[in-house]
Amino acid sequence: MSRSPTVAVFRPDDERLERAAALLSDLGAEPIPDPMLSVDATDASPRTDADYVVFTSKTGAALVSEAGWEPDDETVCAIGPATADALREEGYTVDLVPDEFTSSGLVTALESRVDGARVEVARSDHGSSVLLEGLDDAGAYVHETILYRLVRPEESGRSAELAAEGDLDAACFTSSLTVEHFLDAAAERGIREDALEGLASATVGVIGKPTAETAADRGIEVDVIPEEATFDALARETVAATRTP
């Protein structure tokens, strides 16, 4: 009887990590929870004079609610359905979700609407430049509000150790920052090259082209980029690829 593949998951240490690990278990994998992101809230709120307000994460939705943000006539945009659902759960109306759940997808959905408009982008301190530059090129007056900073938890790195030992079958990277923090954790332990070698023998799945580019720039070969930019799709396709002879 074959063993279950070990699959590293790097979501923040909250319900997202619990759900991700449960999904991997349901798919027949052995989840390796290794949080690579921790949220440090800034207590900031989006500006109130915007025509459009763009959110790029569920975390941002929760934080603006905690800060007491109250939209007026702004068009509220979410990068994808998970963010949209989180905003609705906090009592906000979501007016736009792009067909492609990425920064470039948001630009495509908004570029014909925002010439001369004020666009507020409310997100983390590690957001992609693609969104700001794309909206600026479309003629918008763009302002960014940093809702939270993403830092690496001190205890992170279990997955890097397993990779270095050749005991990690797959990894699901959900952002460029999770790639960078994985390698930082490995370097902190003095096993960066061994961890990279371990990933070369594993199945590497990532969400989105920016994450794939970050991985490639750092010497990590990517095997899976799901068409749908969600963790569910990433997990299912990565586990399926791991099981492929």
PDB file of C-alpha atoms in Angstrom:
ATOM      1  CA  MET A   1       0.000   0.000   0.000  1.00  0.00           C
ATOM      2  CA  SER A   2       1.454   3.342  -1.061  1.00  0.00           C
ATOM      3  CA  ARG A   3       1.854   6.093   1.506  1.00  0.00           C
ATOM      4  CA  SER A   4       0.090   9.437   1.340  1.00  0.00           C
ATOM      5  CA  PRO A   5       2.150  12.213  -0.287  1.00  0.00           C
ATOM      6  CA  THR A   6       3.426  14.895   2.073  1.00  0.00           C
ATOM      7  CA  VAL A   7       2.241  18.325   0.897  1.00  0.00           C
ATOM      8  CA  ALA A   8       3.396  21.585   2.484  1.00  0.00           C
ATOM      9  CA  VAL A   9       0.889  24.391   2.898  1.00  0.00           C
ATOM     10  CA  PHE A  10       1.907  27.910   3.934  1.00  0.00           C
ATOM     11  CA  ARG A  11      -1.324  29.735   4.816  1.00  0.00           C
ATOM     12  CA  PRO A  12      -1.541  32.020   7.883  1.00  0.00           C
ATOM     13  CA  ASP A  13      -2.109  30.172  11.163  1.00  0.00           C
ATOM     14  CA  ASP A  14      -5.873  30.633  11.404  1.00  0.00           C
ATOM     15  CA  GLU A  15      -8.978  29.038   9.914  1.00  0.00           C
ATOM     16  CA  ARG A  16      -7.408  29.260   6.445  1.00  0.00           C
ATOM     17  CA  LEU A  17      -4.627  26.894   7.447  1.00  0.00           C
ATOM     18  CA  GLU A  18      -7.099  24.549   9.136  1.00  0.00           C
ATOM     19  CA  ARG A  19      -9.311  24.423   6.036  1.00  0.00           C
ATOM     20  CA  ALA A  20      -6.322  23.978   3.739  1.00  0.00           C
ATOM     21  CA  ALA A  21      -4.973  21.087   5.810  1.00  0.00           C
ATOM     22  CA  ALA A  22      -8.434  19.479   5.949  1.00  0.00           C
ATOM     23  CA  LEU A  23      -8.776  19.737   2.170  1.00  0.00           C
ATOM     24  CA  LEU A  24      -5.393  18.133   1.584  1.00  0.00           C
ATOM     25  CA  SER A  25      -6.348  15.311   3.960  1.00  0.00           C
ATOM     26  CA  ASP A  26      -9.625  14.810   2.081  1.00  0.00           C
ATOM     27  CA  LEU A  27      -7.610  14.565  -1.137  1.00  0.00           C
ATOM     28  CA  GLY A  28      -5.578  11.740   0.349  1.00  0.00           C
ATOM     29  CA  ALA A  29      -2.435  13.738   1.141  1.00  0.00           C
ATOM     30  CA  GLU A  30      -0.577  14.206   4.400  1.00  0.00           C
ATOM     31  CA  PRO A  31      -0.663  17.974   5.018  1.00  0.00           C
ATOM     32  CA  ILE A  32       2.462  19.685   6.344  1.00  0.00           C
ATOM     33  CA  PRO A  33       1.111  22.946   7.857  1.00  0.00           C
ATOM     34  CA  ASP A  34       3.932  25.491   7.920  1.00  0.00           C
ATOM     35  CA  PRO A  35       2.600  29.074   8.246  1.00  0.00           C
ATOM     36  CA  MET A  36       4.834  31.457   6.318  1.00  0.00           C
ATOM     37  CA  LEU A  37       2.720  34.566   6.835  1.00  0.00           C
ATOM     38  CA  SER A  38       1.597  36.407   9.941  1.00  0.00           C
ATOM     39  CA  VAL A  39      -0.605  39.509   9.874  1.00  0.00           C
ATOM     40  CA  ASP A  40       0.518  42.747  11.540  1.00  0.00           C
ATOM     41  CA  ALA A  41      -2.437  45.142  11.267  1.00  0.00           C
ATOM     42  CA  THR A  42      -1.831  48.873  10.721  1.00  0.00           C
ATOM     43  CA  ASP A  43      -5.358  49.941  11.837  1.00  0.00           C
ATOM     44  CA  ALA A  44      -5.639  52.037   8.662  1.00  0.00           C
ATOM     45  CA  SER A  45      -8.866  52.462   6.659  1.00  0.00           C
ATOM     46  CA  PRO A  46      -9.438  53.262   2.976  1.00  0.00           C
ATOM     47  CA  ARG A  47      -9.814  56.902   2.069  1.00  0.00           C
ATOM     48  CA  THR A  48     -13.390  58.133   1.894  1.00  0.00           C
ATOM     49  CA  ASP A  49     -13.122  60.217  -1.299  1.00  0.00           C
ATOM     50  CA  ALA A  50     -12.594  57.342  -3.743  1.00  0.00           C
ATOM     51  CA  ASP A  51     -14.803  56.316  -6.660  1.00  0.00           C
ATOM     52  CA  TYR A  52     -13.564  52.725  -6.495  1.00  0.00           C
ATOM     53  CA  VAL A  53     -12.185  50.743  -3.565  1.00  0.00           C
ATOM     54  CA  VAL A  54     -10.289  47.561  -4.377  1.00  0.00           C
ATOM     55  CA  PHE A  55      -9.694  44.723  -1.896  1.00  0.00           C
ATOM     56  CA  THR A  56      -7.301  41.879  -2.584  1.00  0.00           C
ATOM     57  CA  SER A  57      -7.726  39.553   0.413  1.00  0.00           C
ATOM     58  CA  LYS A  58     -10.100  38.173   3.025  1.00  0.00           C
ATOM     59  CA  THR A  59      -7.776  39.578   5.684  1.00  0.00           C
ATOM     60  CA  GLY A  60      -8.301  43.075   4.354  1.00  0.00           C
ATOM     61  CA  ALA A  61     -12.068  42.614   4.503  1.00  0.00           C
ATOM     62  CA  ALA A  62     -11.936  41.643   8.166  1.00  0.00           C
ATOM     63  CA  LEU A  63      -9.565  44.456   9.106  1.00  0.00           C
ATOM     64  CA  VAL A  64     -11.580  47.277   7.510  1.00  0.00           C
ATOM     65  CA  SER A  65     -14.650  45.988   9.287  1.00  0.00           C
ATOM     66  CA  GLU A  66     -12.793  46.002  12.609  1.00  0.00           C
ATOM     67  CA  ALA A  67     -11.622  49.550  11.858  1.00  0.00           C
ATOM     68  CA  GLY A  68     -15.211  50.644  11.280  1.00  0.00           C
ATOM     69  CA  TRP A  69     -14.905  51.523   7.584  1.00  0.00           C
ATOM     70  CA  GLU A  70     -18.226  52.638   6.102  1.00  0.00           C
ATOM     71  CA  PRO A  71     -18.449  53.004   2.320  1.00  0.00           C
ATOM     72  CA  ASP A  72     -20.593  55.699   0.763  1.00  0.00           C
ATOM     73  CA  ASP A  73     -21.097  55.608  -3.015  1.00  0.00           C
ATOM     74  CA  GLU A  74     -17.843  53.837  -3.840  1.00  0.00           C
ATOM     75  CA  THR A  75     -17.782  50.896  -6.227  1.00  0.00           C
ATOM     76  CA  VAL A  76     -16.415  48.058  -4.086  1.00  0.00           C
ATOM     77  CA  CYS A  77     -14.219  45.583  -5.973  1.00  0.00           C
ATOM     78  CA  ALA A  78     -12.852  42.224  -4.816  1.00  0.00           C
ATOM     79  CA  ILE A  79     -10.017  40.324  -6.458  1.00  0.00           C
ATOM     80  CA  GLY A  80     -11.896  37.014  -6.281  1.00  0.00           C
ATOM     81  CA  PRO A  81     -14.890  35.176  -4.844  1.00  0.00           C
ATOM     82  CA  ALA A  82     -13.253  34.375  -1.489  1.00  0.00           C
ATOM     83  CA  THR A  83     -12.514  38.052  -0.873  1.00  0.00           C
ATOM     84  CA  ALA A  84     -15.996  38.985  -2.088  1.00  0.00           C
ATOM     85  CA  ASP A  85     -17.618  36.490   0.283  1.00  0.00           C
ATOM     86  CA  ALA A  86     -15.527  37.820   3.189  1.00  0.00           C
ATOM     87  CA  LEU A  87     -16.634  41.386   2.423  1.00  0.00           C
ATOM     88  CA  ARG A  88     -20.283  40.327   2.260  1.00  0.00           C
ATOM     89  CA  GLU A  89     -19.941  38.492   5.567  1.00  0.00           C
ATOM     90  CA  GLU A  90     -18.810  41.793   7.076  1.00  0.00           C
ATOM     91  CA  GLY A  91     -21.917  43.498   5.686  1.00  0.00           C
ATOM     92  CA  TYR A  92     -20.430  45.150   2.613  1.00  0.00           C
ATOM     93  CA  THR A  93     -21.911  45.127  -0.885  1.00  0.00           C
ATOM     94  CA  VAL A  94     -19.508  43.925  -3.573  1.00  0.00           C
ATOM     95  CA  ASP A  95     -20.031  45.509  -6.977  1.00  0.00           C
ATOM     96  CA  LEU A  96     -17.307  43.885  -9.064  1.00  0.00           C
ATOM     97  CA  VAL A  97     -15.333  40.631  -9.155  1.00  0.00           C
ATOM     98  CA  PRO A  98     -13.091  40.072 -12.208  1.00  0.00           C
ATOM     99  CA  ASP A  99     -13.326  36.953 -14.362  1.00  0.00           C
ATOM    100  CA  GLU A 100      -9.638  36.295 -13.652  1.00  0.00           C
ATOM    101  CA  PHE A 101      -8.890  36.362  -9.916  1.00  0.00           C
ATOM    102  CA  THR A 102      -5.546  38.168 -10.126  1.00  0.00           C
ATOM    103  CA  SER A 103      -4.154  41.709 -10.125  1.00  0.00           C
ATOM    104  CA  SER A 104      -4.022  41.682 -13.922  1.00  0.00           C
ATOM    105  CA  GLY A 105      -7.607  40.408 -13.950  1.00  0.00           C
ATOM    106  CA  LEU A 106      -8.678  43.385 -11.842  1.00  0.00           C
ATOM    107  CA  VAL A 107      -6.898  45.754 -14.215  1.00  0.00           C
ATOM    108  CA  THR A 108      -8.667  44.188 -17.190  1.00  0.00           C
ATOM    109  CA  ALA A 109     -12.049  44.507 -15.461  1.00  0.00           C
ATOM    110  CA  LEU A 110     -11.495  48.146 -14.476  1.00  0.00           C
ATOM    111  CA  GLU A 111      -9.353  49.731 -17.163  1.00  0.00           C
ATOM    112  CA  SER A 112     -12.276  50.857 -19.352  1.00  0.00           C
ATOM    113  CA  ARG A 113     -14.041  52.438 -16.355  1.00  0.00           C
ATOM    114  CA  VAL A 114     -11.462  54.312 -14.333  1.00  0.00           C
ATOM    115  CA  ASP A 115     -10.022  56.993 -16.608  1.00  0.00           C
ATOM    116  CA  GLY A 116     -10.075  60.108 -14.399  1.00  0.00           C
ATOM    117  CA  ALA A 117     -11.514  58.192 -11.438  1.00  0.00           C
ATOM    118  CA  ARG A 118     -10.057  57.962  -7.920  1.00  0.00           C
ATOM    119  CA  VAL A 119      -9.175  54.376  -7.093  1.00  0.00           C
ATOM    120  CA  GLU A 120      -8.286  53.286  -3.583  1.00  0.00           C
ATOM    121  CA  VAL A 121      -6.346  50.006  -3.324  1.00  0.00           C
ATOM    122  CA  ALA A 122      -6.558  48.595   0.207  1.00  0.00           C
ATOM    123  CA  ARG A 123      -4.208  45.667   0.817  1.00  0.00           C
ATOM    124  CA  SER A 124      -1.035  44.348   2.426  1.00  0.00           C
ATOM    125  CA  ASP A 125       2.424  45.850   2.162  1.00  0.00           C
ATOM    126  CA  HIS A 126       3.448  43.134  -0.303  1.00  0.00           C
ATOM    127  CA  GLY A 127       0.877  43.707  -3.029  1.00  0.00           C
ATOM    128  CA  SER A 128       1.834  43.283  -6.668  1.00  0.00           C
ATOM    129  CA  SER A 129       2.895  46.395  -8.580  1.00  0.00           C
ATOM    130  CA  VAL A 130       0.864  45.081 -11.523  1.00  0.00           C
ATOM    131  CA  LEU A 131      -2.359  46.428 -10.023  1.00  0.00           C
ATOM    132  CA  LEU A 132      -1.155  49.945  -9.249  1.00  0.00           C
ATOM    133  CA  GLU A 133       0.724  50.348 -12.526  1.00  0.00           C
ATOM    134  CA  GLY A 134      -2.136  48.940 -14.575  1.00  0.00           C
ATOM    135  CA  LEU A 135      -4.713  51.263 -13.034  1.00  0.00           C
ATOM    136  CA  ASP A 136      -2.363  54.213 -13.401  1.00  0.00           C
ATOM    137  CA  ASP A 137      -1.865  53.386 -17.086  1.00  0.00           C
ATOM    138  CA  ALA A 138      -5.659  53.291 -17.442  1.00  0.00           C
ATOM    139  CA  GLY A 139      -5.818  56.938 -16.329  1.00  0.00           C
ATOM    140  CA  ALA A 140      -6.926  56.456 -12.736  1.00  0.00           C
ATOM    141  CA  TYR A 141      -5.755  58.496  -9.770  1.00  0.00           C
ATOM    142  CA  VAL A 142      -4.498  55.637  -7.624  1.00  0.00           C
ATOM    143  CA  HIS A 143      -3.921  55.678  -3.872  1.00  0.00           C
ATOM    144  CA  GLU A 144      -2.742  52.684  -1.843  1.00  0.00           C
ATOM    145  CA  THR A 145      -3.669  52.130   1.801  1.00  0.00           C
ATOM    146  CA  ILE A 146      -1.637  49.523   3.670  1.00  0.00           C
ATOM    147  CA  LEU A 147      -4.079  47.633   5.885  1.00  0.00           C
ATOM    148  CA  TYR A 148      -1.530  45.163   7.224  1.00  0.00           C
ATOM    149  CA  ARG A 149       2.038  43.967   6.950  1.00  0.00           C
ATOM    150  CA  LEU A 150       2.941  40.370   6.276  1.00  0.00           C
ATOM    151  CA  VAL A 151       5.796  38.973   8.326  1.00  0.00           C
ATOM    152  CA  ARG A 152       7.316  35.506   8.667  1.00  0.00           C
ATOM    153  CA  PRO A 153       6.525  33.657  11.917  1.00  0.00           C
ATOM    154  CA  GLU A 154       9.673  32.784  13.851  1.00  0.00           C
ATOM    155  CA  GLU A 155       8.726  29.109  14.106  1.00  0.00           C
ATOM    156  CA  SER A 156       8.274  28.618  10.342  1.00  0.00           C
ATOM    157  CA  GLY A 157      10.512  26.229   8.430  1.00  0.00           C
ATOM    158  CA  ARG A 158       9.390  22.653   9.121  1.00  0.00           C
ATOM    159  CA  SER A 159       8.666  22.150   5.418  1.00  0.00           C
ATOM    160  CA  ALA A 160      12.133  23.410   4.458  1.00  0.00           C
ATOM    161  CA  GLU A 161      13.684  20.822   6.762  1.00  0.00           C
ATOM    162  CA  LEU A 162      11.594  18.041   5.197  1.00  0.00           C
ATOM    163  CA  ALA A 163      12.500  19.227   1.709  1.00  0.00           C
ATOM    164  CA  ALA A 164      16.187  19.250   2.602  1.00  0.00           C
ATOM    165  CA  GLU A 165      15.859  15.682   3.899  1.00  0.00           C
ATOM    166  CA  GLY A 166      14.066  14.535   0.745  1.00  0.00           C
ATOM    167  CA  ASP A 167      10.857  13.867   2.656  1.00  0.00           C
ATOM    168  CA  LEU A 168       8.585  16.481   1.048  1.00  0.00           C
ATOM    169  CA  ASP A 169       6.534  15.303  -1.929  1.00  0.00           C
ATOM    170  CA  ALA A 170       4.848  18.582  -2.830  1.00  0.00           C
ATOM    171  CA  ALA A 171       4.410  22.226  -1.871  1.00  0.00           C
ATOM    172  CA  CYS A 172       1.542  24.675  -2.442  1.00  0.00           C
ATOM    173  CA  PHE A 173       2.820  28.260  -2.653  1.00  0.00           C
ATOM    174  CA  THR A 174       0.014  30.830  -2.521  1.00  0.00           C
ATOM    175  CA  SER A 175       2.035  34.018  -3.099  1.00  0.00           C
ATOM    176  CA  SER A 176       5.488  35.290  -3.960  1.00  0.00           C
ATOM    177  CA  LEU A 177       6.006  36.066  -0.293  1.00  0.00           C
ATOM    178  CA  THR A 178       5.446  32.442   0.733  1.00  0.00           C
ATOM    179  CA  VAL A 179       8.224  31.464  -1.694  1.00  0.00           C
ATOM    180  CA  GLU A 180      10.571  34.084  -0.274  1.00  0.00           C
ATOM    181  CA  HIS A 181       9.771  33.202   3.338  1.00  0.00           C
ATOM    182  CA  PHE A 182      10.243  29.468   2.681  1.00  0.00           C
ATOM    183  CA  LEU A 183      13.738  30.171   1.364  1.00  0.00           C
ATOM    184  CA  ASP A 184      14.455  32.621   4.203  1.00  0.00           C
ATOM    185  CA  ALA A 185      13.488  29.947   6.736  1.00  0.00           C
ATOM    186  CA  ALA A 186      15.737  27.456   4.959  1.00  0.00           C
ATOM    187  CA  ALA A 187      18.648  29.921   4.860  1.00  0.00           C
ATOM    188  CA  GLU A 188      18.191  30.656   8.562  1.00  0.00           C
ATOM    189  CA  ARG A 189      18.730  26.955   9.199  1.00  0.00           C
ATOM    190  CA  GLY A 190      21.687  26.713   6.828  1.00  0.00           C
ATOM    191  CA  ILE A 191      19.855  24.341   4.469  1.00  0.00           C
ATOM    192  CA  ARG A 192      18.807  26.616   1.582  1.00  0.00           C
ATOM    193  CA  GLU A 193      20.578  24.663  -1.169  1.00  0.00           C
ATOM    194  CA  ASP A 194      19.432  21.321   0.239  1.00  0.00           C
ATOM    195  CA  ALA A 195      15.861  22.585   0.424  1.00  0.00           C
ATOM    196  CA  LEU A 196      16.023  23.774  -3.197  1.00  0.00           C
ATOM    197  CA  GLU A 197      17.333  20.357  -4.197  1.00  0.00           C
ATOM    198  CA  GLY A 198      14.450  18.756  -2.334  1.00  0.00           C
ATOM    199  CA  LEU A 199      11.913  20.946  -4.128  1.00  0.00           C
ATOM    200  CA  ALA A 200      13.466  19.956  -7.451  1.00  0.00           C
ATOM    201  CA  SER A 201      12.422  16.371  -6.695  1.00  0.00           C
ATOM    202  CA  ALA A 202       8.966  17.409  -5.440  1.00  0.00           C
ATOM    203  CA  THR A 203       5.821  18.682  -7.137  1.00  0.00           C
ATOM    204  CA  VAL A 204       5.626  22.466  -6.820  1.00  0.00           C
ATOM    205  CA  GLY A 205       2.268  24.169  -7.243  1.00  0.00           C
ATOM    206  CA  VAL A 206       1.736  27.940  -7.213  1.00  0.00           C
ATOM    207  CA  ILE A 207      -1.146  30.371  -7.519  1.00  0.00           C
ATOM    208  CA  GLY A 208      -0.704  32.786 -10.401  1.00  0.00           C
ATOM    209  CA  LYS A 209       2.030  33.853 -12.787  1.00  0.00           C
ATOM    210  CA  PRO A 210       3.677  36.367 -10.392  1.00  0.00           C
ATOM    211  CA  THR A 211       4.268  33.586  -7.851  1.00  0.00           C
ATOM    212  CA  ALA A 212       5.561  31.329 -10.627  1.00  0.00           C
ATOM    213  CA  GLU A 213       7.964  34.039 -11.751  1.00  0.00           C
ATOM    214  CA  THR A 214       9.239  34.569  -8.208  1.00  0.00           C
ATOM    215  CA  ALA A 215       9.816  30.838  -7.826  1.00  0.00           C
ATOM    216  CA  ALA A 216      11.636  30.596 -11.157  1.00  0.00           C
ATOM    217  CA  ASP A 217      13.812  33.611 -10.319  1.00  0.00           C
ATOM    218  CA  ARG A 218      14.929  31.803  -7.160  1.00  0.00           C
ATOM    219  CA  GLY A 219      15.716  28.522  -8.828  1.00  0.00           C
ATOM    220  CA  ILE A 220      12.464  26.654  -8.142  1.00  0.00           C
ATOM    221  CA  GLU A 221      10.883  24.768 -11.036  1.00  0.00           C
ATOM    222  CA  VAL A 222       7.095  25.085 -11.025  1.00  0.00           C
ATOM    223  CA  ASP A 223       4.975  22.095 -12.015  1.00  0.00           C
ATOM    224  CA  VAL A 224       1.409  23.309 -11.423  1.00  0.00           C
ATOM    225  CA  ILE A 225      -0.295  26.672 -12.029  1.00  0.00           C
ATOM    226  CA  PRO A 226      -4.081  26.171 -11.806  1.00  0.00           C
ATOM    227  CA  GLU A 227      -6.216  28.168 -14.210  1.00  0.00           C
ATOM    228  CA  GLU A 228      -8.472  29.122 -11.303  1.00  0.00           C
ATOM    229  CA  ALA A 229      -6.521  31.185  -8.772  1.00  0.00           C
ATOM    230  CA  THR A 230      -7.914  29.567  -5.620  1.00  0.00           C
ATOM    231  CA  PHE A 231      -6.345  27.336  -2.993  1.00  0.00           C
ATOM    232  CA  ASP A 232      -8.894  24.593  -3.695  1.00  0.00           C
ATOM    233  CA  ALA A 233      -7.805  24.392  -7.321  1.00  0.00           C
ATOM    234  CA  LEU A 234      -4.137  24.597  -6.347  1.00  0.00           C
ATOM    235  CA  ALA A 235      -4.467  21.781  -3.811  1.00  0.00           C
ATOM    236  CA  ARG A 236      -6.438  19.491  -6.098  1.00  0.00           C
ATOM    237  CA  GLU A 237      -4.157  19.918  -9.096  1.00  0.00           C
ATOM    238  CA  THR A 238      -0.967  19.677  -7.054  1.00  0.00           C
ATOM    239  CA  VAL A 239      -2.061  16.470  -5.314  1.00  0.00           C
ATOM    240  CA  ALA A 240      -3.166  15.031  -8.652  1.00  0.00           C
ATOM    241  CA  ALA A 241       0.198  15.866 -10.203  1.00  0.00           C
ATOM    242  CA  THR A 242       2.017  14.386  -7.213  1.00  0.00           C
ATOM    243  CA  ARG A 243       0.221  11.089  -7.768  1.00  0.00           C
ATOM    244  CA  THR A 244       1.067  11.024 -11.480  1.00  0.00           C
ATOM    245  CA  PRO A 245       3.868   8.520 -12.214  1.00  0.00           C
TER     246      PRO A 245
END
